[in-house]
Short mmCIF file of C-alpha atoms in Angstrom, two decimals:
data_model
loop_
_atom_site.label_atom_id
_atom_site.label_comp_id
_atom_site.label_asym_id
_atom_site.label_seq_id
_atom_site.Cartn_x
_atom_site.Cartn_y
_atom_site.Cartn_z
CA UNK L 1 0.00 0.00 0.00
CA UNK L 2 2.95 2.36 0.51
CA UNK L 3 3.13 3.13 -3.17
CA UNK L 4 -0.47 4.18 -3.52
CA UNK L 5 0.09 7.92 -3.15
CA UNK L 6 -2.95 8.75 -5.24
CA UNK L 7 -5.13 6.26 -3.37
CA UNK L 8 -3.99 7.53 0.03
CA UNK L 9 -4.59 11.06 -1.17
CA UNK L 10 -8.12 10.19 -2.15
CA UNK L 11 -8.80 8.44 1.16
CA UNK L 12 -7.48 11.47 3.08
CA UNK L 13 -9.63 13.78 0.96
CA UNK L 14 -12.75 11.70 1.68
CA UNK L 15 -12.03 11.94 5.41
CA UNK L 16 -12.77 15.67 5.16
CA UNK L 17 -16.46 14.76 4.88
CA UNK L 18 -18.15 15.26 8.27
CA UNK L 19 -18.32 12.09 10.38
CA UNK L 20 -16.31 10.00 7.91
CA UNK L 21 -13.50 8.09 9.58
CA UNK L 22 -10.65 6.09 8.04
CA UNK L 23 -12.70 2.93 7.45
CA UNK L 24 -15.57 4.69 5.69
CA UNK L 25 -13.16 6.78 3.63
CA UNK L 26 -11.43 3.58 2.48
CA UNK L 27 -14.75 1.97 1.67
CA UNK L 28 -15.84 5.01 -0.35
CA UNK L 29 -12.53 5.15 -2.24
CA UNK L 30 -12.49 1.44 -3.14
CA UNK L 31 -16.12 1.53 -4.16
CA UNK L 32 -15.66 4.51 -6.45
CA UNK L 33 -12.44 3.25 -8.00
CA UNK L 34 -13.57 -0.29 -8.52
CA UNK L 35 -17.31 -0.21 -9.02
CA UNK L 36 -18.31 3.33 -9.91
CA UNK L 37 -15.65 5.25 -11.80
CA UNK L 38 -18.41 7.12 -13.58
CA UNK L 39 -19.75 8.17 -10.17
CA UNK L 40 -16.29 9.31 -9.14
CA UNK L 41 -15.93 11.42 -12.26
CA UNK L 42 -19.40 12.78 -11.67
CA UNK L 43 -18.60 13.69 -8.06
CA UNK L 44 -15.32 15.34 -9.00
CA UNK L 45 -17.07 17.50 -11.57
CA UNK L 46 -20.06 18.27 -9.32
CA UNK L 47 -17.70 19.49 -6.60
CA UNK L 48 -15.72 21.67 -8.99
CA UNK L 49 -18.93 22.98 -10.56
CA UNK L 50 -20.53 23.81 -7.21
CA UNK L 51 -17.38 25.55 -5.98
CA UNK L 52 -17.15 27.64 -9.11
CA UNK L 53 -20.84 28.36 -9.64
CA UNK L 54 -22.60 28.46 -6.27
CA UNK L 55 -22.80 31.69 -4.31
CA UNK L 56 -25.12 33.02 -1.63
CA UNK L 57 -28.46 34.53 -2.46
CA UNK L 58 -28.15 38.23 -1.59
CA UNK L 59 -31.57 38.22 0.01
CA UNK L 60 -31.97 34.91 1.86
CA UNK L 61 -28.32 33.79 2.22
CA UNK L 62 -28.93 30.26 0.89
CA UNK L 63 -26.79 28.62 -1.78
CA UNK L 64 -27.78 29.76 -5.22
CA UNK L 65 -26.34 29.93 -8.69
CA UNK L 66 -27.86 33.36 -9.20
CA UNK L 67 -27.47 36.61 -7.28
CA UNK L 68 -31.10 36.30 -6.10
CA UNK L 69 -32.44 32.77 -5.69
CA UNK L 70 -35.62 31.62 -7.39
CA UNK L 71 -37.64 31.63 -4.17
CA UNK L 72 -36.66 35.21 -3.33
CA UNK L 73 -37.25 36.30 -6.93
CA UNK L 74 -40.75 34.80 -7.04
CA UNK L 75 -43.58 37.30 -7.28
CA UNK L 76 -46.11 34.75 -6.02
CA UNK L 77 -44.86 34.81 -2.44
CA UNK L 78 -45.87 37.10 0.39
CA UNK L 79 -42.91 39.43 1.05
CA UNK L 80 -44.28 40.60 4.39
CA UNK L 81 -43.55 37.22 6.02
CA UNK L 82 -39.94 36.18 6.66
CA UNK L 83 -39.22 32.70 7.99
CA UNK L 84 -35.78 32.24 9.59
CA UNK L 85 -34.34 28.72 9.38
CA UNK L 86 -30.94 27.26 10.24
CA UNK L 87 -30.15 25.38 7.04
CA UNK L 88 -31.35 24.88 3.46
CA UNK L 89 -32.65 21.42 4.51
CA UNK L 90 -34.83 23.08 7.14
CA UNK L 91 -36.13 25.44 4.47
CA UNK L 92 -36.92 22.46 2.27
CA UNK L 93 -38.86 20.79 5.09
CA UNK L 94 -40.94 23.94 5.65
CA UNK L 95 -41.54 24.25 1.89
CA UNK L 96 -42.76 20.68 1.72
CA UNK L 97 -45.51 21.43 4.22
CA UNK L 98 -47.05 23.89 1.71
CA UNK L 99 -48.15 25.79 4.83
CA UNK L 100 -45.96 28.84 4.24
CA UNK L 101 -46.07 31.24 1.32
CA UNK L 102 -43.69 33.92 2.56
CA UNK L 103 -39.95 34.33 2.08
CA UNK L 104 -36.99 32.84 3.94
CA UNK L 105 -33.75 33.79 5.55
CA UNK L 106 -31.28 30.93 5.94
CA UNK L 107 -28.85 31.43 8.83
CA UNK L 108 -26.52 28.65 7.62
CA UNK L 109 -25.93 27.76 11.23
CA UNK L 110 -26.97 28.63 14.74
CA UNK L 111 -25.47 30.50 17.65
CA UNK L 112 -23.05 28.20 19.40
CA UNK L 113 -20.63 30.22 21.54
CA UNK L 114 -18.74 27.11 22.69
CA UNK L 115 -17.89 26.34 19.05
CA UNK L 116 -16.96 29.96 18.37
CA UNK L 117 -20.14 30.64 16.40
CA UNK L 118 -21.30 34.10 17.45
CA UNK L 119 -23.65 36.69 15.93
CA UNK L 120 -21.12 37.62 13.27
CA UNK L 121 -20.59 34.04 12.09
CA UNK L 122 -24.28 33.53 11.41
CA UNK L 123 -24.54 36.77 9.45
CA UNK L 124 -26.76 38.54 11.93
CA UNK L 125 -26.18 42.00 10.42
CA UNK L 126 -27.38 40.73 7.07
CA UNK L 127 -30.53 39.22 8.61
CA UNK L 128 -31.33 42.46 10.48
CA UNK L 129 -30.87 44.47 7.29
CA UNK L 130 -33.06 41.99 5.38
CA UNK L 131 -35.83 42.08 8.00
CA UNK L 132 -35.74 45.90 8.14
CA UNK L 133 -36.49 46.39 4.45
CA UNK L 134 -39.80 48.05 5.27
CA UNK L 135 -41.82 45.27 3.62
CA UNK L 136 -41.36 42.51 6.18
CA UNK L 137 -43.83 42.85 9.01
CA UNK L 138 -43.55 39.46 10.72
CA UNK L 139 -40.52 37.29 11.29
CA UNK L 140 -41.22 33.63 12.02
CA UNK L 141 -38.36 32.01 13.89
CA UNK L 142 -38.13 28.40 12.72
CA UNK L 143 -34.76 27.48 14.17
CA UNK L 144 -34.54 23.98 15.63
CA UNK L 145 -36.01 23.12 19.01
CA UNK L 146 -32.60 22.20 20.36
CA UNK L 147 -30.82 24.18 23.05
CA UNK L 148 -28.74 26.05 20.50
CA UNK L 149 -31.68 26.61 18.18
CA UNK L 150 -33.79 27.94 21.05
CA UNK L 151 -30.99 30.24 22.21
CA UNK L 152 -30.61 31.52 18.64
CA UNK L 153 -34.35 32.16 18.39
CA UNK L 154 -34.35 33.97 21.74
CA UNK L 155 -31.40 36.17 20.76
CA UNK L 156 -32.78 36.99 17.31
CA UNK L 157 -36.25 37.62 18.74
CA UNK L 158 -35.00 40.31 21.10
CA UNK L 159 -33.14 42.16 18.37
CA UNK L 160 -35.96 41.92 15.85
CA UNK L 161 -38.63 43.02 18.33
CA UNK L 162 -36.47 46.04 19.21
CA UNK L 163 -36.80 47.03 15.54
CA UNK L 164 -40.57 47.02 15.80
CA UNK L 165 -41.13 43.72 13.97
CA UNK L 166 -43.70 41.14 14.96
CA UNK L 167 -41.76 38.04 15.94
CA UNK L 168 -43.32 34.58 16.21
CA UNK L 169 -41.96 31.12 16.85
CA UNK L 170 -43.17 27.78 15.47
CA UNK L 171 -45.58 26.23 17.95
CA UNK L 172 -44.25 23.60 20.32
CA UNK L 173 -46.40 20.69 21.27
CA UNK L 174 -47.25 17.04 20.86
CA UNK L 175 -46.31 15.77 17.37
CA UNK L 176 -49.07 14.63 15.03
CA UNK L 177 -49.91 10.95 15.38
CA UNK L 178 -48.09 10.43 18.67
CA UNK L 179 -49.41 8.75 21.79
CA UNK L 180 -49.04 10.75 25.00
CA UNK L 181 -47.56 7.71 26.72
CA UNK L 182 -44.47 7.95 24.52
CA UNK L 183 -44.04 11.74 24.46
CA UNK L 184 -41.45 13.23 26.81
CA UNK L 185 -42.70 15.15 29.81
CA UNK L 186 -41.28 18.53 28.82
CA UNK L 187 -43.09 18.42 25.48
CA UNK L 188 -46.37 17.59 27.23
CA UNK L 189 -45.77 20.35 29.77
CA UNK L 190 -45.17 22.82 26.94
CA UNK L 191 -48.28 21.63 25.10
CA UNK L 192 -50.26 22.07 28.32
CA UNK L 193 -49.03 25.66 28.76
CA UNK L 194 -49.73 26.50 25.12
CA UNK L 195 -53.12 24.74 25.03
CA UNK L 196 -55.72 26.40 22.81
CA UNK N 1 -34.28 25.22 -3.32
CA UNK N 2 -35.62 24.66 -6.83
CA UNK N 3 -33.04 26.98 -8.30
CA UNK N 4 -30.05 25.22 -6.84
CA UNK N 5 -29.23 23.00 -9.81
CA UNK N 6 -25.54 22.89 -8.90
CA UNK N 7 -26.31 22.10 -5.28
CA UNK N 8 -28.79 19.36 -6.18
CA UNK N 9 -26.26 17.98 -8.62
CA UNK N 10 -23.63 17.83 -5.90
CA UNK N 11 -26.03 16.15 -3.46
CA UNK N 12 -26.98 13.56 -6.10
CA UNK N 13 -23.30 12.93 -6.84
CA UNK N 14 -22.55 12.38 -3.14
CA UNK N 15 -25.35 9.83 -2.97
CA UNK N 16 -23.27 7.60 -5.24
CA UNK N 17 -21.03 6.89 -2.24
CA UNK N 18 -21.95 3.49 -0.75
CA UNK N 19 -24.42 3.70 2.12
CA UNK N 20 -24.93 7.45 1.78
CA UNK N 21 -28.61 8.43 1.69
CA UNK N 22 -30.21 11.79 0.96
CA UNK N 23 -29.73 13.21 4.47
CA UNK N 24 -26.03 12.37 4.66
CA UNK N 25 -25.43 13.62 1.13
CA UNK N 26 -27.05 16.93 2.07
CA UNK N 27 -24.97 17.15 5.22
CA UNK N 28 -21.78 16.46 3.26
CA UNK N 29 -22.65 19.04 0.61
CA UNK N 30 -23.51 21.81 3.07
CA UNK N 31 -20.45 21.09 5.15
CA UNK N 32 -18.11 21.23 2.18
CA UNK N 33 -19.68 24.33 0.65
CA UNK N 34 -19.96 26.27 3.85
CA UNK N 35 -17.16 25.13 6.11
CA UNK N 36 -14.57 23.38 4.00
CA UNK N 37 -14.34 24.69 0.46
CA UNK N 38 -10.64 23.86 0.51
CA UNK N 39 -11.59 20.27 1.36
CA UNK N 40 -14.10 20.22 -1.48
CA UNK N 41 -11.48 21.42 -3.94
CA UNK N 42 -9.05 18.87 -2.53
CA UNK N 43 -11.60 16.04 -2.93
CA UNK N 44 -12.49 17.07 -6.47
CA UNK N 45 -8.81 17.02 -7.44
CA UNK N 46 -8.04 13.79 -5.58
CA UNK N 47 -10.88 12.03 -7.41
CA UNK N 48 -9.76 13.30 -10.80
CA UNK N 49 -6.14 12.44 -10.01
CA UNK N 50 -6.97 8.93 -8.81
CA UNK N 51 -9.15 8.26 -11.86
CA UNK N 52 -6.45 9.44 -14.21
CA UNK N 53 -3.42 7.99 -12.45
CA UNK N 54 -4.41 4.80 -10.63
CA UNK N 55 -4.29 1.49 -12.42
CA UNK N 56 -4.00 -2.11 -11.27
CA UNK N 57 -0.66 -3.66 -10.36
CA UNK N 58 0.01 -6.28 -13.05
CA UNK N 59 1.21 -8.75 -10.45
CA UNK N 60 -1.02 -8.38 -7.40
CA UNK N 61 -4.07 -6.61 -8.88
CA UNK N 62 -4.19 -3.87 -6.22
CA UNK N 63 -4.53 -0.17 -7.02
CA UNK N 64 -1.17 1.31 -7.96
CA UNK N 65 0.18 4.31 -9.80
CA UNK N 66 2.85 2.14 -11.40
CA UNK N 67 2.61 -0.96 -13.57
CA UNK N 68 4.11 -3.03 -10.74
CA UNK N 69 3.33 -1.82 -7.22
CA UNK N 70 6.06 -1.13 -4.69
CA UNK N 71 5.30 -4.26 -2.66
CA UNK N 72 5.53 -6.55 -5.70
CA UNK N 73 8.67 -4.76 -6.90
CA UNK N 74 10.44 -5.15 -3.55
CA UNK N 75 13.45 -7.48 -3.55
CA UNK N 76 13.30 -7.92 0.22
CA UNK N 77 10.18 -10.07 0.15
CA UNK N 78 9.89 -13.83 -0.21
CA UNK N 79 8.45 -14.51 -3.70
CA UNK N 80 7.65 -18.14 -2.90
CA UNK N 81 4.78 -17.13 -0.58
CA UNK N 82 1.61 -15.64 -2.03
CA UNK N 83 -1.10 -14.37 0.30
CA UNK N 84 -4.56 -13.97 -1.26
CA UNK N 85 -6.75 -11.25 0.30
CA UNK N 86 -10.10 -9.77 -0.66
CA UNK N 87 -9.30 -6.05 -0.54
CA UNK N 88 -6.41 -3.59 -0.19
CA UNK N 89 -7.59 -2.91 3.39
CA UNK N 90 -7.20 -6.59 4.22
CA UNK N 91 -3.69 -6.50 2.75
CA UNK N 92 -2.93 -3.49 4.93
CA UNK N 93 -4.14 -5.33 8.04
CA UNK N 94 -1.90 -8.33 7.25
CA UNK N 95 1.05 -6.00 6.57
CA UNK N 96 0.56 -4.30 9.93
CA UNK N 97 1.04 -7.59 11.74
CA UNK N 98 4.65 -7.74 10.41
CA UNK N 99 4.07 -11.51 10.44
CA UNK N 100 4.22 -11.99 6.67
CA UNK N 101 7.13 -11.24 4.35
CA UNK N 102 5.81 -12.79 1.14
CA UNK N 103 3.84 -11.25 -1.70
CA UNK N 104 0.12 -10.63 -2.15
CA UNK N 105 -2.68 -11.12 -4.60
CA UNK N 106 -5.67 -8.83 -4.06
CA UNK N 107 -8.93 -10.29 -5.37
CA UNK N 108 -10.76 -6.97 -5.14
CA UNK N 109 -13.83 -8.88 -4.09
CA UNK N 110 -15.09 -12.33 -3.25
CA UNK N 111 -17.20 -14.94 -4.95
CA UNK N 112 -20.81 -13.99 -4.47
CA UNK N 113 -22.98 -15.78 -7.03
CA UNK N 114 -26.17 -14.13 -5.78
CA UNK N 115 -24.68 -10.70 -6.60
CA UNK N 116 -23.43 -11.93 -9.96
CA UNK N 117 -19.81 -12.09 -8.82
CA UNK N 118 -18.38 -15.25 -10.31
CA UNK N 119 -14.85 -16.51 -10.99
CA UNK N 120 -14.43 -14.13 -13.92
CA UNK N 121 -15.42 -11.05 -11.94
CA UNK N 122 -12.77 -11.64 -9.30
CA UNK N 123 -10.04 -12.13 -11.89
CA UNK N 124 -9.51 -15.79 -11.18
CA UNK N 125 -7.54 -16.45 -14.39
CA UNK N 126 -5.08 -13.74 -13.45
CA UNK N 127 -4.62 -15.20 -9.97
CA UNK N 128 -4.03 -18.71 -11.34
CA UNK N 129 -1.46 -17.36 -13.82
CA UNK N 130 0.21 -15.37 -11.02
CA UNK N 131 0.38 -18.39 -8.70
CA UNK N 132 1.72 -20.63 -11.48
CA UNK N 133 4.80 -18.48 -12.15
CA UNK N 134 7.09 -21.27 -10.99
CA UNK N 135 8.39 -19.26 -8.05
CA UNK N 136 5.34 -19.39 -5.78
CA UNK N 137 5.25 -22.62 -3.77
CA UNK N 138 2.65 -21.81 -1.13
CA UNK N 139 -0.58 -19.86 -1.43
CA UNK N 140 -2.03 -18.58 1.85
CA UNK N 141 -5.76 -17.94 1.58
CA UNK N 142 -6.56 -14.95 3.77
CA UNK N 143 -10.06 -14.20 2.56
CA UNK N 144 -12.53 -13.21 5.26
CA UNK N 145 -14.08 -15.76 7.59
CA UNK N 146 -17.54 -14.91 6.34
CA UNK N 147 -19.66 -17.33 4.34
CA UNK N 148 -18.65 -15.74 1.05
CA UNK N 149 -14.99 -15.48 2.04
CA UNK N 150 -14.96 -19.13 3.10
CA UNK N 151 -16.61 -20.21 -0.13
CA UNK N 152 -14.07 -18.19 -2.10
CA UNK N 153 -11.21 -19.80 -0.17
CA UNK N 154 -12.65 -23.26 -0.75
CA UNK N 155 -13.08 -22.68 -4.47
CA UNK N 156 -9.63 -21.13 -4.93
CA UNK N 157 -8.04 -23.86 -2.81
CA UNK N 158 -9.32 -26.64 -5.05
CA UNK N 159 -8.05 -24.97 -8.21
CA UNK N 160 -4.67 -24.08 -6.76
CA UNK N 161 -4.08 -27.52 -5.26
CA UNK N 162 -4.88 -29.06 -8.65
CA UNK N 163 -1.93 -27.06 -9.96
CA UNK N 164 0.38 -28.68 -7.42
CA UNK N 165 0.64 -25.70 -5.10
CA UNK N 166 0.66 -25.96 -1.33
CA UNK N 167 -2.47 -24.15 -0.13
CA UNK N 168 -2.99 -22.98 3.44
CA UNK N 169 -5.65 -20.98 5.23
CA UNK N 170 -5.29 -18.52 8.11
CA UNK N 171 -5.88 -20.37 11.38
CA UNK N 172 -9.32 -20.09 12.93
CA UNK N 173 -9.66 -19.96 16.67
CA UNK N 174 -10.25 -17.90 19.77
CA UNK N 175 -9.16 -14.25 19.30
CA UNK N 176 -6.29 -12.94 21.41
CA UNK N 177 -7.40 -11.39 24.70
CA UNK N 178 -10.89 -12.85 24.61
CA UNK N 179 -12.69 -14.71 27.39
CA UNK N 180 -14.19 -18.06 26.42
CA UNK N 181 -17.45 -17.08 28.05
CA UNK N 182 -18.00 -14.43 25.39
CA UNK N 183 -16.76 -16.35 22.36
CA UNK N 184 -19.37 -17.95 20.09
CA UNK N 185 -19.72 -21.70 20.19
CA UNK N 186 -18.69 -22.37 16.59
CA UNK N 187 -15.41 -20.53 17.11
CA UNK N 188 -14.68 -22.57 20.24
CA UNK N 189 -15.61 -25.78 18.42
CA UNK N 190 -13.23 -24.87 15.61
CA UNK N 191 -10.48 -23.99 18.08
CA UNK N 192 -11.03 -27.35 19.77
CA UNK N 193 -10.71 -29.26 16.49
CA UNK N 194 -7.59 -27.30 15.52
CA UNK N 195 -5.99 -27.52 18.98
CA UNK N 196 -2.21 -27.77 19.01
#
């Protein structure tokens, strides 16, 4: 194996993927080289293409190959509603509900002081400027219901309210289709407080 | 998200990695684009480089950037011993033991008729030619101790013995450091039969 400089290089490069250790990186490399060279070529080109062509949407901060992404450019959406999510996947999940017709702002992260992710790292200035465009009247905070997501929502909420915006948060409660017996106590407690 | 053709393309390309579903592919793509663009560039180049530069060693069948890999070209190894392994990782594991100074043949797979992997797919002709070079006297079958690995070893063993070669198999038995209480019965039975 000592001579396989190119192979080792590929395995090391695959280890840069999050959560991929040496064994998985080896498995990926062998698979691509032996069984899916077309897939390897495809991946190499997709990476180069994305690096060269993808930028951030100037309005919502998500990845886009245009200056303004298609969602932000749409005239069929309600520009007075701005939904703040952590990641493009979260945005996709909200879109799939078909329950929201406003616009988005994608933080591309969450506040996480222990990991060195502060207000600057999540582009807070840009969000405040976006929300203060005079058209947005309500900001819906749809960050995750994790500790960091909640802290982010709390922090953003204070700043946005200080600018005179209506700020709401996705409702917490018992998930659809679940049996109370198997729901954790803090969720039930929250659902009890927010009963309607 | 509809506008992100390049992003979708990258996510689809990442799904070609074995065992990577849509969620992981998304996570990989976002991580690379947002936090490790250098890693993405590196991976793109490593893939292209490996595709262009890696071929198979003419003697042992492993990935190599030369016609004969460094291990096969070494003059400090015993050419009369040929160890047959399934994958380059298995070869690496045997190398790390420092218990083997012969040469290798890497099958790059195992017999698996149900998956359409027959003698031709694992390069059996090439192995038989390699083992019949007149220098090799003993072939050590170090395929895995799985059902498919055992079947491969059995099949190879018959063919190699018919060519007058001494054929051995890695010893089966109780792993180092293990307590009998926690070893499965078939392993103990095998260790009992092969006691020495």
